[in-house]
Coordinates of C-alpha atoms and ligand atoms in Angstrom, one line a residue:
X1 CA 27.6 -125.9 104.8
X2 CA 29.0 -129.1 105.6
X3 CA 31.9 -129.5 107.3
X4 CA 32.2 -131.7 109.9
X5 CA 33.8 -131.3 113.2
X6 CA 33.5 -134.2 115.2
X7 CA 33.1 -137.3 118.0
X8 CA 28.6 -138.2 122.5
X9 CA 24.0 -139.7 127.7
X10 CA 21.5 -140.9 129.6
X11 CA 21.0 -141.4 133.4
X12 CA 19.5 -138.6 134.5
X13 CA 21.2 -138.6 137.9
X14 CA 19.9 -135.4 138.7
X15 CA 20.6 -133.7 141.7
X16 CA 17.3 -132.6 142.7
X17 CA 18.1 -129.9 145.3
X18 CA 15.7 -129.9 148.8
X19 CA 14.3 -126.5 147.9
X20 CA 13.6 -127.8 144.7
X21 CA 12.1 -130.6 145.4
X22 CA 9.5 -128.9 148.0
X23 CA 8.6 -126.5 145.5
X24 CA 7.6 -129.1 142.6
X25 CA 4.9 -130.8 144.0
X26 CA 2.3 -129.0 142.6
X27 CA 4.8 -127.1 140.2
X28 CA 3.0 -123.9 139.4
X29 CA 5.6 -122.0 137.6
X30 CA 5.5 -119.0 139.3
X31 CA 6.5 -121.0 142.9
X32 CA 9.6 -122.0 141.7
X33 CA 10.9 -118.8 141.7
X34 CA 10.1 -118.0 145.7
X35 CA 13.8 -120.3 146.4
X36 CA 15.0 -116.6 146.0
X37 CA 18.3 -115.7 145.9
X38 CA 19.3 -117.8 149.2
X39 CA 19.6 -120.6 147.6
X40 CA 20.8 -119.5 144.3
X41 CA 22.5 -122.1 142.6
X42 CA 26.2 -121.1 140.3
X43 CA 26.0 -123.1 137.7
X44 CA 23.6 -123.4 134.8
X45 CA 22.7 -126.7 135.1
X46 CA 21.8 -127.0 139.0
X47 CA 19.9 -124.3 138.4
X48 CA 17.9 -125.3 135.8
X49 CA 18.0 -128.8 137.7
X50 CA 16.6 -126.5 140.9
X51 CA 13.5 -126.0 138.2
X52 CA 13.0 -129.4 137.2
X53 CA 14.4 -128.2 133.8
X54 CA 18.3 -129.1 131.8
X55 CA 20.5 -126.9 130.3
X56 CA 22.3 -128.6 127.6
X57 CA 24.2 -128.2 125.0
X58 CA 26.3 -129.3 121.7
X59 CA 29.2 -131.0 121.4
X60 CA 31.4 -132.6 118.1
X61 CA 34.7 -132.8 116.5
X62 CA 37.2 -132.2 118.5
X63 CA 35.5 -130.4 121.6
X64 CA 35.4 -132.8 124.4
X65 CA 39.0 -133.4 123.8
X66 CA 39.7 -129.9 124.5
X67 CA 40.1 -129.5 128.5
X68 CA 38.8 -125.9 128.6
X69 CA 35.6 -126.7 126.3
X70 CA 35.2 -130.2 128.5
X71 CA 35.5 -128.3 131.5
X72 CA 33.1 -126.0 130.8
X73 CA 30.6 -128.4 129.1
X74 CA 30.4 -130.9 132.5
X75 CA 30.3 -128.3 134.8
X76 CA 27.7 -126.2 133.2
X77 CA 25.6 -128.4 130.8
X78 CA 23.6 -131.6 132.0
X79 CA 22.2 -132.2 128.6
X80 CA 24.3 -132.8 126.0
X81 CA 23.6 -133.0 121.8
X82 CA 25.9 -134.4 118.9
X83 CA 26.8 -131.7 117.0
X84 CA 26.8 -134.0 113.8
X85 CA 28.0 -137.6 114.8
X86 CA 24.7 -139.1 114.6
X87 CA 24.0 -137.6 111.6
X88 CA 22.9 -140.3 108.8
X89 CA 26.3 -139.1 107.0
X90 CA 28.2 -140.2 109.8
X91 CA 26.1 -143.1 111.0
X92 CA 24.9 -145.3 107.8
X93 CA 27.4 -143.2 104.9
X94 CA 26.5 -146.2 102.6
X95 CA 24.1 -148.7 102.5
X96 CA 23.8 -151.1 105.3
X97 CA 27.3 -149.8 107.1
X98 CA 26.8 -148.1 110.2
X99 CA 29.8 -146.4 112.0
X100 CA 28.5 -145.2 115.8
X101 CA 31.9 -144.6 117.6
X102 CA 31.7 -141.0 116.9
X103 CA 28.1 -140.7 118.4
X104 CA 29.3 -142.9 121.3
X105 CA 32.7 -141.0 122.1
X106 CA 29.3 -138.3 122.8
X107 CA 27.2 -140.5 124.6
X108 CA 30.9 -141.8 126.7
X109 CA 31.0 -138.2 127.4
X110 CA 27.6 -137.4 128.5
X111 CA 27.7 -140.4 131.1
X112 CA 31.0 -139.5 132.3
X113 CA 29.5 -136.3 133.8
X114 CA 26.0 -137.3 134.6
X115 CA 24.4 -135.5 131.7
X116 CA 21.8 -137.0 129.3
X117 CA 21.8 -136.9 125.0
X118 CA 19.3 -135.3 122.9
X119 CA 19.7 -137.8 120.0
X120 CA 20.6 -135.3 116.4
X121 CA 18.6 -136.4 114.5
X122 CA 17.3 -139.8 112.2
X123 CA 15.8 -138.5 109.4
X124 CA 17.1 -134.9 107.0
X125 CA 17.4 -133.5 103.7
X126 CA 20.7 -132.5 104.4
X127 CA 24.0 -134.1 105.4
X128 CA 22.1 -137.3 103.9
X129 CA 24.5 -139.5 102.1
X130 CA 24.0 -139.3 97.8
X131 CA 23.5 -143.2 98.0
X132 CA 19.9 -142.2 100.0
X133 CA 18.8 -139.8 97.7
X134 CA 20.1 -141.3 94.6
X135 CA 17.5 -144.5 95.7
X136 CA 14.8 -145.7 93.6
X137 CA 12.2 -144.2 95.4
X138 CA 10.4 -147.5 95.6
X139 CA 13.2 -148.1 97.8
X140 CA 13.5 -145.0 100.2
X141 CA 10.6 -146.6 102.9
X142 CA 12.2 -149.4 104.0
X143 CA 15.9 -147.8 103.6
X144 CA 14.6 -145.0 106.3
X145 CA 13.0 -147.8 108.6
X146 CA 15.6 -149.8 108.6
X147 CA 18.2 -146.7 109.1
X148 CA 16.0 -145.5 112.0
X149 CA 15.4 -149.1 114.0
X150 CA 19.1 -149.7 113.3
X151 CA 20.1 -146.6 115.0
X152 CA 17.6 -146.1 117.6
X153 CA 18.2 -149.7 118.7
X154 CA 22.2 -148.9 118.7
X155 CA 21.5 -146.4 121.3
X156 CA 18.6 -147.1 123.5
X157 CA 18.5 -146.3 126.8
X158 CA 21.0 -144.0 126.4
X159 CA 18.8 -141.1 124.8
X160 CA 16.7 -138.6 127.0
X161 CA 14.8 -137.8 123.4
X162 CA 15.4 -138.3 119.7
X163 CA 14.9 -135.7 117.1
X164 CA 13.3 -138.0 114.6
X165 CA 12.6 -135.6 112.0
X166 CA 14.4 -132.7 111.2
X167 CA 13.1 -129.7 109.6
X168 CA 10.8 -130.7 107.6
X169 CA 9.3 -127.5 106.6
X170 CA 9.6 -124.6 104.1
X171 CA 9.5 -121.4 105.2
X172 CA 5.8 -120.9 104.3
X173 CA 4.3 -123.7 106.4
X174 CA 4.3 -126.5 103.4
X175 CA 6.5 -129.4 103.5
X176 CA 9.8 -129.7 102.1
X177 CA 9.7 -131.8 98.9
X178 CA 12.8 -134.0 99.9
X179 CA 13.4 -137.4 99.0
X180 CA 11.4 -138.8 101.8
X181 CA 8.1 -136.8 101.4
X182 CA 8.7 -137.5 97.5
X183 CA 8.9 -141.4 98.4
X184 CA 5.7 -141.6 100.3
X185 CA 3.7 -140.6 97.2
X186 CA 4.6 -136.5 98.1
X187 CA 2.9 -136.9 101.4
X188 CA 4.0 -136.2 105.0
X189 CA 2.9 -139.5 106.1
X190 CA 6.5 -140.3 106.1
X191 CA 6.6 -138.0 109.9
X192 CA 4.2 -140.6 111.2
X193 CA 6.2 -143.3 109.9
X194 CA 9.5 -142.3 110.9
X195 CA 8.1 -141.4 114.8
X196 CA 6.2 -144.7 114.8
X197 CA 9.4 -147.1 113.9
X198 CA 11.5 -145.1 116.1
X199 CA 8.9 -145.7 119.4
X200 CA 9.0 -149.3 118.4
X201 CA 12.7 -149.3 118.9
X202 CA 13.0 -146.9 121.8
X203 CA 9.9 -146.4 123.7
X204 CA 10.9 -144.6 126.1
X205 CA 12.8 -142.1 124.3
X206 CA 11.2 -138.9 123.7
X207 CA 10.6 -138.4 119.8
X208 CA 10.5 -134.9 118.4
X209 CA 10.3 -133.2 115.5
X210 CA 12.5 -130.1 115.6
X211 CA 12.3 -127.0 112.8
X212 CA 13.9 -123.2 112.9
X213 CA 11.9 -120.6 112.6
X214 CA 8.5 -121.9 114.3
X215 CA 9.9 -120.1 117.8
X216 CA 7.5 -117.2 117.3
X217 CA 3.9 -117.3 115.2
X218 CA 3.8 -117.1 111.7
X219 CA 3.6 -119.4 108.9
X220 CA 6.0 -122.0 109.2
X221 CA 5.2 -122.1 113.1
X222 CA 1.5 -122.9 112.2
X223 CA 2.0 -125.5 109.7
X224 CA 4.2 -127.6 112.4
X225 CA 1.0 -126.9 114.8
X226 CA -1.1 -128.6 112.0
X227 CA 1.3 -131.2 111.8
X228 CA 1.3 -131.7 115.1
X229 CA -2.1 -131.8 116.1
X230 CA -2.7 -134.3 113.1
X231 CA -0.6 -136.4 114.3
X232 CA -1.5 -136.7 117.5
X233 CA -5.5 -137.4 116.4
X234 CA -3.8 -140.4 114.7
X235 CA -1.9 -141.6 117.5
X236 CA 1.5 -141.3 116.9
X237 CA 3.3 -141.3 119.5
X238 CA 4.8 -137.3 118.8
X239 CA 6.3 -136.4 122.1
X240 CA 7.8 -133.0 121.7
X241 CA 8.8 -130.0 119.3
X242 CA 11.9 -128.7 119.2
X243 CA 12.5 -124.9 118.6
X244 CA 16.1 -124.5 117.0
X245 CA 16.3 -121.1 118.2
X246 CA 19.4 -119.7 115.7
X247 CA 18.5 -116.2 116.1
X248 CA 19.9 -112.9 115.7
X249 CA 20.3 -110.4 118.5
X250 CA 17.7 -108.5 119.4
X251 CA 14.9 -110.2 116.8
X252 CA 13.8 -112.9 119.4
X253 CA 10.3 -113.2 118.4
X254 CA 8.0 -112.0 121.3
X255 CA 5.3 -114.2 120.9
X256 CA 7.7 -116.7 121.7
X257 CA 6.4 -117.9 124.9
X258 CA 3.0 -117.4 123.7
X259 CA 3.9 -120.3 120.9
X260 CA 5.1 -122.4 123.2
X261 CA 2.5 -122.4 125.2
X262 CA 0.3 -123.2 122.2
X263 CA 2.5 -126.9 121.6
X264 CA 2.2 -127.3 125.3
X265 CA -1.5 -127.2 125.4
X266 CA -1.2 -129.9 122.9
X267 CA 0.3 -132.0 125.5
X268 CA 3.7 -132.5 124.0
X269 CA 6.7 -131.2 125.6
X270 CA 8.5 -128.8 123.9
X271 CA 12.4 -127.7 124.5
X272 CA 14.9 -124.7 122.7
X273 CA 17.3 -127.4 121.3
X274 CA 20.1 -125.3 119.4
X275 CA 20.1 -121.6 121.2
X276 CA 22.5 -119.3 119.7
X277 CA 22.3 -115.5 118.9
X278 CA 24.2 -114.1 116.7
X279 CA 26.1 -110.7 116.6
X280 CA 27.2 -108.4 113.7
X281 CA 31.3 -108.6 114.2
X282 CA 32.8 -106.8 115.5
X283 CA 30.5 -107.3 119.2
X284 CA 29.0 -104.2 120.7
X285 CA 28.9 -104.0 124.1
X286 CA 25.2 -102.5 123.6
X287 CA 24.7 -105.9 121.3
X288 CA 26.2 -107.9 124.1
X289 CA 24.1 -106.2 126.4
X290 CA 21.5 -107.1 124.2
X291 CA 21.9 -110.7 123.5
X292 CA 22.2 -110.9 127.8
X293 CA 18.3 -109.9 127.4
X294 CA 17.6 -112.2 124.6
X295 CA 18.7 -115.5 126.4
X296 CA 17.3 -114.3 130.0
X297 CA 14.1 -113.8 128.5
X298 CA 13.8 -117.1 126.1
X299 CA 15.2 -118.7 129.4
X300 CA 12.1 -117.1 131.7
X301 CA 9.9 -118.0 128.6
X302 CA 10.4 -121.7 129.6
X303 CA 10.4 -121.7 133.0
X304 CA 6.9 -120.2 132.2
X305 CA 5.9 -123.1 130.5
X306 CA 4.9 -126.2 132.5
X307 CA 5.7 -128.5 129.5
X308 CA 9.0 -126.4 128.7
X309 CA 11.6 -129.2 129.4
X310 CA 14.9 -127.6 128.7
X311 CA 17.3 -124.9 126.9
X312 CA 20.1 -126.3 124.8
X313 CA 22.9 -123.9 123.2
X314 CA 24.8 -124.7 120.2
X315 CA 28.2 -125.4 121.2
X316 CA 30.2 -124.0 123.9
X317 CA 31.5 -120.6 123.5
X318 CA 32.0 -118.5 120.7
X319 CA 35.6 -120.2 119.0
X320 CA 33.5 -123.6 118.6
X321 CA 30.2 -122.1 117.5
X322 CA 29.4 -122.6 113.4
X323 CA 28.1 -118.9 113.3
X324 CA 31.4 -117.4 111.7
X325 CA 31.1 -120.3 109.3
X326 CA 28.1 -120.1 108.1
X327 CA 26.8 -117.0 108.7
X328 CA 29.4 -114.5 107.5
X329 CA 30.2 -111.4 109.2
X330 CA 28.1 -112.8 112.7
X331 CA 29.7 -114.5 115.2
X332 CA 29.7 -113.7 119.6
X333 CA 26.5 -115.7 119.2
X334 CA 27.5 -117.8 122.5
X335 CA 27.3 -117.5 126.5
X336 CA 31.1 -117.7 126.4
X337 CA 33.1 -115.7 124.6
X338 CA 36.4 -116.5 122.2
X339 CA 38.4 -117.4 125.5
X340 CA 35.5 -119.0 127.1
X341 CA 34.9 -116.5 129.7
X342 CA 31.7 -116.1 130.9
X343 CA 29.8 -113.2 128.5
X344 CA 26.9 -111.1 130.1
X345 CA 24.6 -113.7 128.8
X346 CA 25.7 -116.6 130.8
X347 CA 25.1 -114.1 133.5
X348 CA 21.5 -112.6 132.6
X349 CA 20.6 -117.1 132.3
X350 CA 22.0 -118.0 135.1
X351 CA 19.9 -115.1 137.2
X352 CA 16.6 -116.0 135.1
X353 CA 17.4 -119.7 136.2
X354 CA 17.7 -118.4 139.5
X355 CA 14.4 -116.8 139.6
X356 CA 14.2 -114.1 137.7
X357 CA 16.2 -111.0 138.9
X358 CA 16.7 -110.6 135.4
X359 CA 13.8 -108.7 134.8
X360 CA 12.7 -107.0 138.0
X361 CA 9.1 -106.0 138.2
X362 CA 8.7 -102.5 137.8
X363 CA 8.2 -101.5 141.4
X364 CA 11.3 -102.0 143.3
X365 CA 10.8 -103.0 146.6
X366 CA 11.0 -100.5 149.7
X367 CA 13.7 -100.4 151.8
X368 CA 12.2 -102.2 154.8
X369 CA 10.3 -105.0 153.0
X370 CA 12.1 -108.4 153.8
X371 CA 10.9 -110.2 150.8
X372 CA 10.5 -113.3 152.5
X373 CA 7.5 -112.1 154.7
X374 CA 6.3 -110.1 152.0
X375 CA 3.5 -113.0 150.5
X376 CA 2.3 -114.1 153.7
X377 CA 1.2 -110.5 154.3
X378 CA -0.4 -110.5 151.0
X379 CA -4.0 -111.0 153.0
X380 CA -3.8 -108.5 155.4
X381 CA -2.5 -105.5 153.3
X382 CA -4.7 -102.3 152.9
X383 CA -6.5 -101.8 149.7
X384 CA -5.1 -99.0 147.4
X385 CA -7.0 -95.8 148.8
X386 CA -6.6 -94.1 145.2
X387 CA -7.9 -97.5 143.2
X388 CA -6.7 -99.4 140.6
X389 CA -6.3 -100.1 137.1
X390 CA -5.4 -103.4 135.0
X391 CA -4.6 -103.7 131.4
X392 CA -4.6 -107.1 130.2
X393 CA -3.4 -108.8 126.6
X394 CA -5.0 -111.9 126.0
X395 CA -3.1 -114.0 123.0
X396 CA -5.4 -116.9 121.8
X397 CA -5.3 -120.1 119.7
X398 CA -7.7 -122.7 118.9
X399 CA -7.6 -124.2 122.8
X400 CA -5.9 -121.7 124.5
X401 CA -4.2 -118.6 125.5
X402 CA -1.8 -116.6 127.5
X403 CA -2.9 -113.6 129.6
X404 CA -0.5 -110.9 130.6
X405 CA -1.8 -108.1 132.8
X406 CA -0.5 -105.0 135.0
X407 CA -2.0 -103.6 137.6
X408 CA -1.4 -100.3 138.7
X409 CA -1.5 -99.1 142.3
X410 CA -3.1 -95.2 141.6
X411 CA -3.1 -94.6 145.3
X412 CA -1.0 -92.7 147.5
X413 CA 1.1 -94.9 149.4
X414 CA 2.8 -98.0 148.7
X415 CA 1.3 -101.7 148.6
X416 CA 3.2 -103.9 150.1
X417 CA 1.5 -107.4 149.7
X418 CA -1.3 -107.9 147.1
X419 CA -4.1 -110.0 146.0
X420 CA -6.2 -109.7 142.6
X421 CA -9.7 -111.3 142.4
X422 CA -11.1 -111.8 138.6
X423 CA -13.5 -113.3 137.1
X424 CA -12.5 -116.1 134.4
X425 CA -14.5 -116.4 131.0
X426 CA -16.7 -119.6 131.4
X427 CA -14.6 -123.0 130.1
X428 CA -11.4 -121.4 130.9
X429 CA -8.9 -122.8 133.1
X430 CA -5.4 -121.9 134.2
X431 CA -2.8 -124.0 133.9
X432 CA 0.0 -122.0 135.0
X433 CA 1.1 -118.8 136.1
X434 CA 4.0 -116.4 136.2
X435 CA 4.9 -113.4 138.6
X436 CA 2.0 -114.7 140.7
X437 CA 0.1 -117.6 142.3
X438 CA -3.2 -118.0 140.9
X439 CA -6.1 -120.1 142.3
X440 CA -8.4 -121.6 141.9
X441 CA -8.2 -122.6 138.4
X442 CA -11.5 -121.8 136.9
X443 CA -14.4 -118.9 138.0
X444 CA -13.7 -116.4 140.8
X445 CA -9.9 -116.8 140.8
X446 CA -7.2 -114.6 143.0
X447 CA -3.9 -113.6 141.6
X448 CA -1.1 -113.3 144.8
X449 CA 1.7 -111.4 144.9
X450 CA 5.3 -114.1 144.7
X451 CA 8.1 -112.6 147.3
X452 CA 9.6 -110.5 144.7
X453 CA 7.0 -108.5 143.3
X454 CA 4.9 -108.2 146.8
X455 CA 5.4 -104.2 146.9
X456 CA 3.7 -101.9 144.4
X457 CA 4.6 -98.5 145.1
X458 CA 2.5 -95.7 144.8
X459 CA 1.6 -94.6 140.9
X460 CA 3.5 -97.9 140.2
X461 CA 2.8 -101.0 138.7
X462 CA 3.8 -105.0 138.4
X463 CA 2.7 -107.8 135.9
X464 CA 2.0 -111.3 135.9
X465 CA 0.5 -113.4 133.4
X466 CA -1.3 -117.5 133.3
X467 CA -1.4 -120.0 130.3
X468 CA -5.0 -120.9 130.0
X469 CA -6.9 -123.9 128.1
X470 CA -10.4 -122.8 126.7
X471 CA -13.5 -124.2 125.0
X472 CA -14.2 -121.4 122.5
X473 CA -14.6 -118.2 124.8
X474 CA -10.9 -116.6 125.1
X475 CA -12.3 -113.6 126.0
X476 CA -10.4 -111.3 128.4
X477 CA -11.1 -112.2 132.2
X478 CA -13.6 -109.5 134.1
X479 CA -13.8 -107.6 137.6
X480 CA -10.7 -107.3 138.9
X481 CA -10.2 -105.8 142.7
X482 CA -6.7 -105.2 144.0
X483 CA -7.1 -106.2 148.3
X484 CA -10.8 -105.7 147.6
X485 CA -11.3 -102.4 145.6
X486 CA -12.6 -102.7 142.4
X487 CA -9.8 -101.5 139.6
X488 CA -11.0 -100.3 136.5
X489 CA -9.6 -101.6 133.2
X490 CA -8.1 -100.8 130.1
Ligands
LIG1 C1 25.2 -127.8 112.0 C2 26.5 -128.2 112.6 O1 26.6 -127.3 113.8 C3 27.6 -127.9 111.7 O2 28.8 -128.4 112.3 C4 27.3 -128.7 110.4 O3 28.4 -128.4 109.5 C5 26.0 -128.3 109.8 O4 25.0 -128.5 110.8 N1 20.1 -127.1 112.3 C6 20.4 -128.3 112.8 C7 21.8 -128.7 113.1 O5 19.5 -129.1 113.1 O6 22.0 -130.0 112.9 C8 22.8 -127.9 112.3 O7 24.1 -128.2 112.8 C9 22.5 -126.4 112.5 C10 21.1 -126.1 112.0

């Protein structure tokens, strides 16, 4: 699967909207989403600049040429990544000559409409030249050095983050036996290596190592954890991990946010850098419908995520996407479709960007509840005459975990307004929240309603959910009371 299409970022210039501005100070997640629909913003990437996120996504070949794709891509996109121009292939195809005028006809583009690059990437098993893998291997050390200083030199400044290494895993969590691990005496000490020459070069470009199929748990996800964490203890200078995100409608992994979270706590960043879903042809409308839910959700998933820095799609729309090419008999797998009209998943990101309307909480809000009042009544709202109950799903890892919980309002009228005390487990503190404000982080914390999900009516419920780190306890919190009755649980 290579054939090319061709052609190119960097200051920020980001239009950091008042709103937005007032509500990242402090940046709990779960704030951002009080701008509410007022200030709504109509395209993808002043919203996701509204939540101190980007929106990005691919270019190459031929595509910022083409007015409607360019249009689209500097209107909607403030982060933009070379589909293949700064590929080794393209940028060293034999030894010692480098060709960078298609990755800077990219970067040209990217500065011409104030969006940044995600540099793609320095160091692959595929789309390598034969001279690299046909190398002695005494030889293949200082022929990847001197290809990444070369190249990270050649752009710096210009790159927001670098994808240093590229998929360096098998599906089972081991390392790929390409030529580089096979150089460094079948180790993976060439990922240090390759992350420590490109900081040298660039250091303040953010270096990544980005993989498919570590989005949700499993295997493969767990071996670049390992990675990750070891690499870190060693000091390299490992700033984020990049989940490819090429997946098929309707099998988004749920425990995607829940991963993420995990590479967060680490303290790296961690960004969806080649978004696509793909669709059976011909689309469905129920598929279409589906793949809306898909993206809004792995869009909600990051603004969830404090160290969540951005969403990138691959390509455009649907006539420049590589689906039909390499995956045969899918395609639709875009936000735009063949004509580059706007497909119900542009719509279903643009509302999650916006706040969430996507995915209303359960109880929809009573006729006469302005939602704008609705948290500072929180306080001074009755407790639920028939009680409560709370179910909550705690997901763990070694340091942390994500709590999801519902609370159900048994009683007979409607809440409108609420607060939840619970107790946290000993050595666990919050570190951000969703659907909710929670404070303080640690101990006896309270849960508030955010000005969409403020009215719980009668019989019905709403759910929020925190990121937590932990010192070895990840036990479910404890004594939870909805406006001061006690709610039972389970
Ligand atoms: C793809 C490009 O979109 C194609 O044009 C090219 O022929 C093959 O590579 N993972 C990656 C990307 O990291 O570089 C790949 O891009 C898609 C899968």
């Amino acid at each position: 699967m290579v054939l090319n299409r061709v052609l190119s970022p960097s200051h920020p210039k980001r239009l950091i909207t008042v709103a937005a501005a007032a509500v990242l100070v402090g940046a709990p997640v779960i704030a951002l989403t009080a701008a509410g629909p007022a200030s709504a913003a109509s395209t993808l990437r002043a919203a996701a600049e509204a939540q101190n996120r980007y929106f990005g996504t691919e270019l190459t070949g031929s595509m910022p040429s083409n007015q409607t794709i360019a249009s689209i891509a500097g209107t909607q996109f403030d982060m933009v990544t070379p589909g293949n121009e700064m590929k080794w292939d393209t940028t060293e195809p034999s030894n010692g000559n480098y060709n960078f005028s298609p990755g800077d006809g990219i970067v040209s583009f990217a500065q011409a409409h104030n969006m940044r690059v995600r540099g793609h990437n320095l160091v692959w098993h595929s789309q390598l030249p034969g001279w690299v893998s046909s190398l002695p291997t005494s030889q293949v050390k200082g022929v990847m050095e001197s290809h990444i200083t070369t190249e990270v030199t050649h752009y710096k400044g210009k790159i927001y983050a670098w994808d240093v290494v590229n998929e360096p895993f098998n599906e089972d969590g081991s390392y790929r036996q390409d030529v580089f691990y096979n150089a460094f005496g079948g180790g993976e000490q060439y990922i240090a290596d390759a992350i420590r020459t490109a900081h040298a070069a660039d250091p303040n470009a953010k270096l990544y190592i980005n993989d498919y199929n570590i989005e949700g748990s499993g295997s493969k996800s767990n071996g670049m954890y390992t990675l990750a964490q070891q690499l870190l203890a060693q000091g390299v200078p490992l700033g984020g991990v990049g989940l490819e995100s090429h997946f098929i409608v309707g099998q988004v992994p749920a425990s995607m946010q829940a991963n993420m979270a995990r590479f967060a706590a680490l303290g790296l960043d961690v960004a969806v850098t080649e978004l696509d879903d793909r669709i059976p042809l011909p689309a469905s409308s129920g598929n279409l419908q589906q793949q809306a839910t898909d993206y809004a959700n792995i869009t909600k998933w990051c603004l969830s995520v404090a160290r969540c820095v951005g969403v990138s799609q691959w390509g455009v729309g649907d006539a420049d996407s590589w689906i039909p090419g390499t995956f045969s008999g899918y395609g639709a797998a875009t936000m735009y479709d063949n004509n580059y009209q706007p497909k119900p998943a542009y719509t279903s990101t643009l509302n999650a960007l916006n706040g969430g309307s996507v995915s209303p909480p359960p109880s929809s809000p009573p006729p006469s509840s302005p939602s704008a009042s609705a948290s500072a009544s929180a306080s001074s709202s009755p407790p639920p005459a028939g009680g409560c109950h709370v179910t909550d799903a705690v997901s763990a890892w070694n340091t942390g975990l994500t709590a999801n919980i519902t609370v159900t309002n048994n009683g007979t009228s409607a809440i409108n307004g609420w607060h939840l005390t619970f107790t946290l487990p000993s050595g666990q503190t919050v570190t951000n929240a969703w659907n909710a404000t929670v404070s303080p982080s640690s101990g006896a914390v309270t849960a508030t309603n955010v000005s969409y999900n403020a009215a719980i009516p009668a019989g019905g419920s709403t759910s929020f959910g925190f990121q937590a780190n932990h010192t070895g306890n990840a036990a479910a919190p404890t004594a939870f009371s909805l406006n001061g009755t006690a709610c039972s649980v389970g």
